XYZ file of C-alpha atoms in Angstrom:
668
model
C 28.555 31.112 -3.229
C 28.431 29.446 0.177
C 30.278 26.288 1.108
C 26.961 24.477 1.544
C 25.894 25.407 -1.994
C 29.217 24.196 -3.312
C 28.614 20.807 -1.705
C 25.113 20.566 -3.160
C 26.569 21.190 -6.591
C 29.151 18.405 -6.441
C 27.542 16.428 -9.240
C 29.448 14.493 -11.882
C 29.511 15.565 -15.532
C 26.731 14.433 -17.823
C 27.240 10.824 -18.904
C 25.241 8.551 -21.217
C 23.619 5.375 -19.883
C 26.130 2.631 -19.312
C 24.765 0.247 -21.957
C 22.314 0.518 -24.887
C 19.997 -1.966 -23.144
C 20.041 0.177 -20.025
C 19.242 3.275 -22.059
C 16.249 1.546 -23.642
C 14.867 0.265 -20.337
C 15.493 3.632 -18.710
C 13.733 5.584 -21.439
C 10.793 3.191 -21.523
C 10.347 3.290 -17.780
C 10.540 7.076 -17.860
C 7.674 7.163 -20.356
C 5.449 4.816 -18.328
C 4.733 6.844 -15.228
C 2.202 4.348 -13.935
C 3.702 3.489 -10.578
C 1.909 5.338 -7.815
C 0.140 4.527 -4.603
C -3.210 4.803 -6.341
C -2.514 1.705 -8.410
C -5.496 -0.669 -8.022
C -3.407 -3.218 -6.144
C -3.246 -0.774 -3.263
C -6.870 0.291 -3.460
C -9.804 -0.587 -1.266
C -11.308 -2.728 -4.024
C -8.775 -5.478 -3.320
C -10.674 -7.833 -1.056
C -9.124 -11.156 -1.963
C -6.627 -11.349 0.870
C -3.718 -10.022 -1.167
C -3.144 -7.123 1.187
C -3.758 -8.538 4.656
C -0.314 -7.258 5.589
C -1.377 -3.749 4.610
C -4.505 -3.568 6.753
C -2.989 -0.998 9.096
C -2.493 2.578 7.926
C 1.088 3.250 7.007
C 2.673 5.686 9.473
C 5.766 7.824 9.355
C 8.830 6.151 10.869
C 10.988 9.263 11.253
C 10.479 12.805 12.488
C 8.415 14.072 15.390
C 6.174 11.614 17.216
C 2.581 12.782 17.456
C 1.345 12.866 21.045
C -1.825 11.023 20.032
C 0.364 8.189 18.713
C 2.187 8.056 22.032
C -1.086 8.010 23.944
C -2.502 5.211 21.795
C 0.695 3.165 22.018
C 0.797 3.399 25.806
C -2.937 3.180 26.517
C -2.769 -0.566 27.176
C 0.973 -0.853 27.713
C 2.098 -3.693 29.977
C 5.570 -3.305 31.397
C 7.801 -6.255 30.579
C 10.262 -7.729 33.001
C 13.331 -5.526 33.160
C 11.453 -2.276 32.506
C 12.262 -0.620 35.884
C 15.970 -1.380 35.491
C 15.965 -0.010 31.935
C 14.256 3.189 33.117
C 16.927 3.693 35.786
C 19.723 3.138 33.281
C 18.132 5.575 30.830
C 17.803 8.226 33.503
C 21.455 7.746 34.512
C 23.182 7.176 31.135
C 20.613 8.962 28.892
C 20.818 6.104 26.353
C 19.846 2.414 26.347
C 19.644 -0.194 23.594
C 16.806 -2.748 23.599
C 17.809 -5.967 21.822
C 15.268 -8.622 20.909
C 13.171 -10.368 18.301
C 10.644 -8.519 16.181
C 7.083 -8.201 17.416
C 7.791 -8.234 21.167
C 6.809 -4.616 21.769
C 10.190 -2.872 21.681
C 8.770 0.310 20.133
C 6.078 0.673 22.792
C 8.661 -0.043 25.451
C 10.944 2.640 23.999
C 8.138 5.202 24.067
C 7.218 4.235 27.625
C 10.838 4.488 28.772
C 11.201 7.964 27.295
C 7.993 9.069 28.972
C 9.518 7.932 32.276
C 12.292 10.532 31.943
C 10.789 13.389 29.912
C 7.466 15.020 29.091
C 8.948 16.977 26.191
C 8.710 16.222 22.465
C 9.805 12.872 21.060
C 11.557 12.342 17.731
C 12.306 9.259 15.614
C 15.607 9.082 13.762
C 16.323 7.025 10.644
C 16.988 3.308 11.297
C 20.157 3.330 9.180
C 21.783 6.262 10.974
C 25.457 5.465 11.705
C 26.768 5.682 15.243
C 29.114 8.468 14.147
C 26.118 10.592 13.105
C 24.357 9.921 16.395
C 27.454 11.245 18.130
C 27.328 14.480 16.095
C 23.539 14.919 16.102
C 22.153 18.204 17.438
C 19.685 17.078 20.130
C 17.071 19.339 21.692
C 17.308 19.768 25.446
C 15.050 17.500 27.541
C 13.588 15.855 24.431
C 13.498 12.130 23.739
C 14.789 10.336 20.640
C 14.171 6.874 19.223
C 15.938 4.764 16.631
C 13.567 1.873 15.919
C 14.938 -1.393 14.449
C 18.335 0.161 13.851
C 20.243 -1.259 10.890
C 24.024 -1.547 11.131
C 25.993 -1.899 7.917
C 27.841 -5.256 7.741
C 31.183 -3.522 7.339
C 30.577 -1.105 10.218
C 32.694 -1.448 13.364
C 31.266 0.322 16.399
C 33.622 0.804 19.299
C 32.894 1.283 22.966
C 34.650 4.642 22.631
C 32.002 5.852 20.160
C 29.212 4.756 22.480
C 30.865 6.739 25.281
C 31.011 9.773 23.010
C 27.292 9.357 22.310
C 26.518 9.119 26.026
C 28.534 12.280 26.700
C 26.875 14.105 23.794
C 23.407 13.328 25.168
C 24.475 14.412 28.650
C 25.880 17.705 27.344
C 22.673 18.443 25.444
C 20.404 17.043 28.193
C 18.531 14.678 25.851
C 17.545 10.992 25.979
C 17.856 8.225 23.386
C 16.425 4.712 23.148
C 17.634 2.427 20.348
C 15.939 -0.838 19.423
C 17.438 -3.604 17.323
C 16.355 -7.055 16.187
C 19.606 -8.603 17.369
C 18.390 -11.337 19.681
C 21.487 -11.508 21.878
C 22.359 -8.313 23.671
C 25.803 -7.009 22.900
C 28.097 -5.949 25.707
C 29.858 -2.607 25.989
C 31.437 -1.067 29.006
C 29.641 2.244 28.601
C 26.089 1.695 27.344
C 23.447 -0.764 28.460
C 22.507 -3.186 25.670
C 19.570 -5.002 27.240
C 18.167 -8.372 26.161
C 14.500 -7.397 25.881
C 11.611 -9.756 26.517
C 7.914 -9.459 25.658
C 5.467 -8.603 28.421
C 3.532 -11.355 30.158
C 1.001 -12.563 27.575
C -1.735 -13.278 30.121
C -1.474 -9.750 31.492
C -1.676 -8.301 27.999
C -4.786 -10.367 27.270
C -6.472 -9.223 30.482
C -5.725 -5.554 29.740
C -7.478 -5.806 26.366
C -10.110 -8.367 27.430
C -10.802 -8.064 31.161
C -13.542 -10.720 31.128
C -13.343 -13.818 33.295
C -11.935 -16.712 31.283
C -14.565 -19.421 30.664
C -13.589 -22.424 32.749
C -13.924 -24.855 29.846
C -11.525 -22.749 27.750
C -8.893 -21.879 30.343
C -6.538 -24.620 29.209
C -6.951 -23.615 25.543
C -6.165 -19.979 26.311
C -3.278 -20.818 28.633
C -1.640 -23.100 26.067
C -2.048 -20.496 23.351
C -0.542 -17.734 25.470
C 2.451 -19.880 26.337
C 3.188 -20.227 22.621
C 2.732 -16.512 21.881
C 5.861 -14.854 20.556
C 4.337 -11.598 19.301
C 2.416 -9.023 21.312
C 0.212 -8.272 18.306
C -1.037 -11.875 18.333
C -2.241 -11.512 21.910
C -3.916 -8.197 21.094
C -5.615 -9.776 18.063
C -6.787 -12.675 20.235
C -8.277 -10.230 22.743
C -10.100 -8.298 20.036
C -11.550 -11.501 18.585
C -12.741 -12.578 22.023
C -14.284 -9.159 22.629
C -16.217 -9.535 19.375
C -17.674 -12.816 20.625
C -15.552 -15.388 18.810
C -15.198 -18.758 20.477
C -11.766 -19.151 22.146
C -11.146 -22.276 20.048
C -11.672 -20.318 16.832
C -9.866 -17.205 18.038
C -6.802 -19.197 19.061
C -6.572 -20.789 15.612
C -5.565 -17.382 14.238
C -2.549 -17.237 16.527
C 0.653 -16.906 14.535
C 2.262 -19.732 16.501
C -0.783 -21.910 15.868
C -0.692 -21.287 12.131
C 3.043 -21.948 12.044
C 2.500 -25.297 13.746
C -0.276 -26.203 11.295
C 1.944 -25.405 8.310
C 4.906 -27.326 9.732
C 2.678 -30.349 10.364
C 1.278 -30.130 6.842
C 4.750 -30.181 5.280
C 5.598 -33.412 7.107
C 3.132 -35.399 4.976
C 2.673 -33.208 1.879
C 3.410 -34.680 -1.543
C 5.792 -32.985 -3.950
C 2.819 -31.924 -6.033
C 1.209 -30.225 -3.054
C 4.467 -28.463 -2.205
C 4.544 -27.101 -5.748
C 0.965 -25.912 -5.305
C 1.714 -23.808 -2.232
C 5.020 -22.586 -3.685
C 3.145 -21.381 -6.777
C 0.384 -19.808 -4.716
C 2.895 -17.917 -2.575
C 3.758 -15.782 -5.628
C 0.411 -15.776 -7.471
C -2.006 -15.107 -4.616
C -5.499 -14.251 -5.770
C -5.263 -15.272 -9.432
C -7.956 -17.381 -11.045
C -7.627 -21.082 -11.768
C -6.358 -20.677 -15.320
C -3.520 -18.326 -14.388
C -2.607 -20.432 -11.373
C -2.380 -23.591 -13.465
C -0.320 -21.812 -16.131
C 2.115 -20.529 -13.524
C 2.414 -23.941 -11.909
C 3.016 -25.625 -15.263
C 5.782 -23.126 -15.984
C 7.324 -23.824 -12.579
C 7.404 -27.541 -13.389
C 9.025 -26.839 -16.743
C 11.663 -24.666 -15.078
C 12.389 -27.435 -12.588
C 13.776 -29.617 -15.373
C 16.869 -27.423 -15.631
C 17.778 -27.565 -11.955
C 16.020 -30.644 -10.518
C 15.444 -33.240 -13.262
C 14.974 -36.073 -10.771
C 12.323 -34.124 -8.854
C 10.521 -33.309 -12.082
C 10.456 -36.973 -13.016
C 8.887 -37.837 -9.696
C 6.293 -35.089 -9.891
C 5.430 -36.074 -13.464
C 5.055 -39.783 -12.744
C 1.711 -41.455 -13.479
C 0.769 -41.260 -9.803
C 1.367 -37.526 -9.690
C -1.134 -34.787 -10.423
C -1.624 -34.038 -14.128
C -3.066 -30.832 -15.509
C -6.679 -32.014 -15.987
C -6.860 -33.040 -12.289
C -5.143 -30.075 -10.670
C -8.365 -28.353 -9.674
C -9.762 -31.456 -8.069
C -6.475 -32.153 -6.319
C -6.371 -28.604 -4.928
C -9.554 -29.332 -3.006
C -7.537 -31.855 -0.961
C -4.886 -29.284 -0.082
C -5.895 -27.986 3.341
C -3.683 -24.898 3.062
C -5.450 -23.681 -0.083
C -8.949 -22.391 -0.669
C -10.836 -20.935 -3.608
C -12.890 -17.799 -3.171
C -15.486 -16.512 -5.629
C -15.190 -12.877 -6.653
C -17.654 -10.755 -8.642
C -16.588 -9.413 -12.038
C -18.218 -7.171 -14.619
C -19.481 -10.261 -16.443
C -20.281 -12.538 -13.503
C -17.832 -14.197 -11.108
C -14.387 -15.749 -11.121
C -12.392 -17.921 -8.789
C -9.495 -16.605 -6.730
C -6.993 -18.989 -5.180
C -5.939 -18.041 -1.652
C -4.381 -19.557 1.402
C -7.047 -20.947 3.713
C -5.792 -18.545 6.394
C -3.850 -15.434 5.426
C -1.163 -16.220 7.995
C -0.277 -19.423 6.157
C 1.373 -17.356 3.411
C 4.323 -16.277 5.533
C 4.793 -19.647 7.188
C 4.707 -21.540 3.886
C 7.585 -19.433 2.599
C 9.479 -19.822 5.870
C 8.996 -23.599 5.772
C 10.156 -23.737 2.159
C 13.254 -21.742 3.064
C 14.076 -24.083 5.936
C 13.455 -27.257 3.972
C 14.460 -26.762 0.336
C 18.010 -26.648 -1.014
C 19.708 -24.272 -3.439
C 18.421 -26.075 -6.537
C 14.850 -25.298 -5.577
C 15.661 -21.634 -5.012
C 17.546 -21.406 -8.301
C 14.458 -22.869 -9.957
C 12.234 -20.361 -8.197
C 14.437 -17.425 -9.177
C 14.357 -18.394 -12.866
C 10.603 -18.988 -12.706
C 9.941 -15.576 -11.150
C 12.036 -14.035 -13.921
C 9.639 -15.593 -16.433
C 6.301 -14.727 -14.851
C 7.091 -11.208 -13.618
C 6.715 -9.814 -17.137
C 3.092 -10.952 -17.245
C 0.846 -8.202 -15.817
C -1.446 -10.559 -13.926
C 1.458 -11.805 -11.785
C 3.527 -8.625 -11.410
C 2.177 -7.315 -8.108
C 1.510 -10.757 -6.670
C 5.124 -11.730 -7.238
C 6.120 -8.566 -5.378
C 3.930 -9.520 -2.416
C 5.472 -12.988 -2.360
C 9.004 -11.571 -2.420
C 8.189 -9.196 0.414
C 6.913 -12.161 2.438
C 10.008 -14.169 1.569
C 12.202 -11.246 2.650
C 10.906 -11.729 6.174
C 12.425 -15.220 6.209
C 15.379 -14.795 3.824
C 16.181 -11.229 2.828
C 19.517 -12.219 1.288
C 17.700 -14.561 -1.112
C 15.456 -11.723 -2.290
C 18.130 -9.051 -2.786
C 19.732 -10.421 -5.989
C 16.339 -10.636 -7.686
C 15.434 -7.074 -6.707
C 18.804 -5.740 -7.875
C 18.412 -7.659 -11.143
C 14.916 -6.326 -11.810
C 15.599 -2.761 -10.690
C 18.510 -2.748 -13.138
C 16.074 -3.216 -16.011
C 17.029 -6.771 -17.016
C 13.346 -7.757 -17.039
C 12.181 -4.483 -18.547
C 9.778 -2.050 -16.972
C 7.674 -4.889 -15.533
C 10.634 -6.084 -13.483
C 11.378 -2.552 -12.324
C 7.780 -2.060 -11.252
C 7.837 -5.375 -9.384
C 11.010 -4.311 -7.554
C 9.315 -1.053 -6.563
C 6.168 -2.864 -5.409
C 8.258 -5.253 -3.322
C 9.880 -2.410 -1.406
C 6.481 -0.758 -0.987
C 5.084 -3.938 0.533
C 8.138 -4.207 2.786
C 7.518 -0.652 3.991
C 4.346 -1.882 5.703
C 6.250 -4.358 7.883
C 8.028 -2.710 10.808
C 10.873 -5.202 10.781
C 11.365 -4.935 6.996
C 10.896 -1.216 6.365
C 14.469 -0.339 7.483
C 15.806 -2.896 4.999
C 13.610 -1.422 2.238
C 14.998 2.017 3.051
C 18.543 0.695 2.946
C 18.016 -1.055 -0.422
C 16.449 1.987 -2.099
C 19.105 4.315 -0.713
C 21.846 2.031 -2.031
C 20.264 2.023 -5.488
C 20.260 5.815 -5.552
C 23.751 6.313 -4.139
C 25.582 3.366 -5.713
C 23.300 1.893 -8.358
C 23.151 2.092 -12.112
C 20.892 4.708 -13.773
C 18.008 2.249 -14.104
C 18.303 1.280 -10.433
C 18.375 4.941 -9.431
C 15.182 5.530 -11.323
C 13.491 2.547 -9.679
C 14.611 3.882 -6.292
C 13.199 7.305 -7.142
C 9.801 5.761 -7.844
C 10.070 3.763 -4.624
C 10.652 6.900 -2.575
C 7.803 8.719 -4.331
C 5.336 6.128 -3.020
C 4.860 4.076 0.134
C 8.498 4.122 1.191
C 8.318 7.913 1.040
C 5.256 7.803 3.288
C 7.229 5.731 5.760
C 10.369 7.878 5.554
C 9.390 11.317 4.179
C 12.466 13.189 5.428
C 14.835 10.648 3.917
C 12.801 10.586 0.694
C 13.055 14.358 0.250
C 16.796 14.346 0.882
C 17.719 11.493 -1.469
C 15.372 12.676 -4.216
C 16.889 16.138 -4.096
C 20.361 14.673 -4.472
C 19.122 12.595 -7.397
C 17.713 15.698 -9.071
C 20.978 17.565 -8.557
C 22.961 14.701 -10.079
C 21.110 14.938 -13.374
C 23.476 12.557 -15.160
C 22.208 9.633 -13.092
C 18.775 9.314 -14.690
C 17.422 10.242 -18.105
C 14.220 12.226 -18.333
C 12.440 14.662 -16.046
C 13.434 13.120 -12.751
C 12.153 16.224 -10.913
C 8.653 14.875 -11.415
C 9.246 12.425 -8.563
C 8.980 15.357 -6.158
C 5.500 15.941 -7.467
C 4.628 12.259 -7.080
C 5.954 12.246 -3.505
C 4.020 15.398 -2.640
C 0.797 13.997 -4.104
C 1.305 10.728 -2.230
C 1.855 12.486 1.087
C -1.164 14.745 0.558
C -3.397 11.765 -0.119
C -2.036 9.381 2.506
C -0.670 11.473 5.394
C -0.437 14.889 6.983
C 3.266 15.127 6.190
C 3.199 16.813 2.772
C 4.421 20.017 4.385
C 7.836 18.371 4.679
C 8.160 18.548 0.887
C 7.018 22.171 0.649
C 9.233 23.316 3.511
C 12.263 21.657 1.952
C 11.520 23.116 -1.469
C 10.947 26.563 0.030
C 14.427 26.387 1.522
C 15.950 25.252 -1.770
C 14.097 27.953 -3.706
C 15.276 30.661 -1.337
C 18.900 29.560 -1.710
C 19.054 28.751 -5.387
C 16.367 30.701 -7.300
C 18.124 34.036 -7.006
C 20.699 36.101 -8.861
C 24.207 34.743 -8.447
C 23.191 31.149 -7.735
C 24.619 28.387 -9.872
C 22.458 28.003 -13.004
C 22.221 24.232 -12.620
C 20.982 24.407 -9.033
C 18.633 27.255 -9.894
C 17.128 25.167 -12.693
C 16.786 22.056 -10.519
C 15.119 24.004 -7.722
C 12.671 25.681 -10.128
C 11.676 22.406 -11.793
C 11.204 20.510 -8.533
C 9.094 23.314 -7.061
C 6.971 23.430 -10.193
C 6.521 19.635 -10.111
C 5.058 19.861 -6.599
C 2.789 22.794 -7.462
C 1.454 21.252 -10.684
C 0.942 17.593 -9.765
C -2.595 16.240 -9.629
C -4.056 13.657 -7.290
C -4.355 10.431 -9.295
C -7.682 9.536 -7.665
C -9.578 12.832 -7.739
C -7.668 14.473 -10.622
C -7.638 17.678 -8.562
C -4.490 19.743 -8.130
C -2.818 18.197 -5.099
C -1.738 21.496 -3.565
C -5.398 22.528 -3.272
C -6.158 19.355 -1.327
C -3.199 20.230 0.890
C -4.472 23.782 1.476
C -7.891 22.412 2.399
C -6.251 20.692 5.372
C -3.653 23.389 6.040
C -5.065 26.780 4.968
C -2.461 28.577 7.073
C 0.244 27.303 4.694
C -1.000 29.344 1.745
C 1.854 31.768 2.331
C 4.361 28.993 1.600
C 2.487 28.032 -1.581
C 2.290 31.642 -2.741
C 5.974 32.134 -2.044
C 6.885 29.059 -4.091
C 4.775 30.264 -7.002
C 6.485 33.648 -6.839
C 9.890 31.971 -7.055
C 9.112 29.937 -10.168
C 7.259 32.773 -11.868
C 10.378 34.942 -11.844
C 12.555 32.136 -13.273
C 12.160 32.735 -16.993
C 12.839 29.174 -18.283
C 9.763 27.843 -16.414
C 7.683 31.023 -16.232
C 5.107 29.938 -18.814
C 4.754 26.490 -17.221
C 4.317 28.166 -13.839
C 1.543 30.338 -15.262
C -0.160 27.249 -16.653
C 0.104 25.596 -13.216
C -1.449 28.679 -11.633
C -4.180 28.648 -14.274
C -4.887 24.966 -13.517
C -5.431 25.890 -9.870
C -7.906 28.609 -10.813
C -9.767 26.240 -13.143
C -9.901 23.618 -10.399
C -11.292 26.138 -7.923
C -13.842 27.383 -10.464
C -15.078 23.825 -11.007
C -14.974 22.428 -7.470
C -14.899 25.171 -4.800
C -18.058 26.665 -3.315
C -16.390 30.047 -2.781
C -13.404 30.073 -5.144
C -12.876 33.847 -4.862
C -11.932 33.505 -1.187
C -9.124 31.047 -1.910
C -7.998 32.987 -4.974
C -7.793 36.234 -3.004
C -5.726 34.594 -0.279
C -3.432 33.057 -2.914
C -3.104 36.426 -4.662
C -2.085 38.136 -1.422
C 0.468 35.393 -0.757
C 1.839 35.760 -4.287
C 2.144 39.515 -3.915
C 4.091 39.119 -0.687
C 6.347 36.530 -2.326
C 7.690 38.855 -5.024
C 10.863 40.736 -4.134
C 10.531 42.982 -7.170
C 7.410 45.059 -7.749
C 8.154 44.931 -11.465
C 7.670 41.154 -11.454
C 4.311 41.561 -9.767
C 3.216 44.146 -12.309
C 4.390 41.918 -15.161
C 2.278 39.034 -13.867
C -0.755 41.330 -13.659
C -0.310 42.161 -17.343
C 0.707 38.775 -18.745
C -1.341 36.228 -16.814
C -4.774 37.271 -18.209
C -3.314 37.005 -21.723
C -2.073 33.443 -21.074
C -5.458 32.420 -19.687
C -7.343 34.006 -22.591
C -5.445 31.868 -25.113
C -7.327 28.811 -23.892
C -10.683 30.592 -23.765
C -11.416 29.297 -20.278
C -14.475 30.797 -18.636
C -12.696 31.829 -15.458
C -12.466 35.564 -16.067
C -14.005 36.528 -12.717
C -11.531 34.380 -10.795
C -8.600 35.777 -12.775
C -9.829 39.275 -11.948
C -9.999 38.356 -8.258
C -6.406 37.140 -8.416
C -5.177 40.289 -10.192
C -6.960 42.514 -7.675
C -5.412 40.577 -4.804
C -1.961 40.953 -6.357
C -2.256 44.709 -5.940
C -2.468 44.347 -2.167
C 0.699 43.622 -0.207
C 0.137 42.609 3.417
C 2.554 42.351 6.299
């Protein structure tokens, strides 16, 4: 037994759930495996504005940086002021820290800086990596490393001495590192440059993306808009709208700064009733009139506990009453009603008049309302989250609110992930972190929250975190997801049920959404090699076998095909890894029959869907044969597998024969 295996096996003894209520919520959630990225809320059929924030494809935030991503990021890159000095400091010290607000182009600047000093591979490290781990990290010579939107734990104290150690480590290993952080004021150390970063000149960015001559009658409009720009993405969006032929007046109205000003102006004259309307809409976006009115009525009722005087004012004869809400909404310039088709006709869907209003409404509410309002809102969300129609919309609203007030959102997420609002609350907590994963400035916080649930949370919170990592947060941080999920599987006392299934969910998600599913298989291949062998600890052997089998057996929720076949379609050269994993689980007797059934499911899938199934089956058979260490195991599979298949009377005899024939051939 190696020291590393001993560490992996440092799991506590089996313990029951901490409370009966927790056990009930945990068991129920374990039975309702409905949370996955193929849930309709994340599908292409959502066209009501609910997912404007998710319009861009979610990309991996750790691991190697694809050269195409670098090329695209730097294709229209405009150097901000201070770039030459930062490049010189990076070349000399091998590490710089870019400090500034979100959305000013720090990631592109970091990539550009690294390309100034190296042409070798670039790698992204986890945003929550401690300084001590950066000091000990094994860097590759001449390669570049990034830590984007680095998160520092509140209790962490980082000394100038540690930064000097990091600088010396990078020098010894001849590597380069750029760190970005959302801290707006640059910190000062004696050793490492912490630079106050600024966005590039907005006019130059606009001209790079839209090189046309500015119409004389619109020059003032464009100039004023660019002076107010505080995000590079806004300028890029403006350029794209202008390229598509939009009038500058219309294009400028979509500027984030412009929408923020419109919302702030609106709040100056809005009635209390109108404020309640937009507060309700912020957490019920896209519902029909009936569900909106019900939610708003419940918000008013909840107000009586915390703000009785405000409720009296809102309920006065001059205020809006239920029969007139729909007519009154027409006067609210921040709100619009869209008409959506349904199976039986059409329905209304309440939206913000411009999608950007959503964020700024929540920010304005946070700036203007006191604790009684937020206590009211927290209680109200507790009530509506258990109703399916609101569940995912509440999650979107919380993710938006997290951008303005993350600390206000955290207690609600902890509360729901702990099971206090049942499985609906747990799902909403998971959805919230998934939505946050799509926002560059929030994804590190989502990672930190989910990791804390797994490492320090109660069993119900650990399970919610596991589901979070098996979906969009796992897409964003696949390496971290694999590591924390493995630890969760090893510590089997932390969650009731077959927690190994989350590996299958993560693998299926990565196959469907990215090209990173190989990270799961490579990790499991390493675990299988270490633990599925004679002499390994039985517990670790069992965990490794079950997690491998979960990945091999999982089906794509959309196509219902075996996910590993979809993976092999894109990466046929990885069939050796798949065959080796099957060989490992087939020799582990407790899961042998399940492994045979998983192999049978693959053959049935190929028989039904592949044009030339025998070709894939033969390649898989050769890989299986090479994966067995014992010829006796291979011979046993040749005898037993046809019997297992025959029990179900599946008409796949020719494919089974092709597999058995391939098993007889061992290649180098």
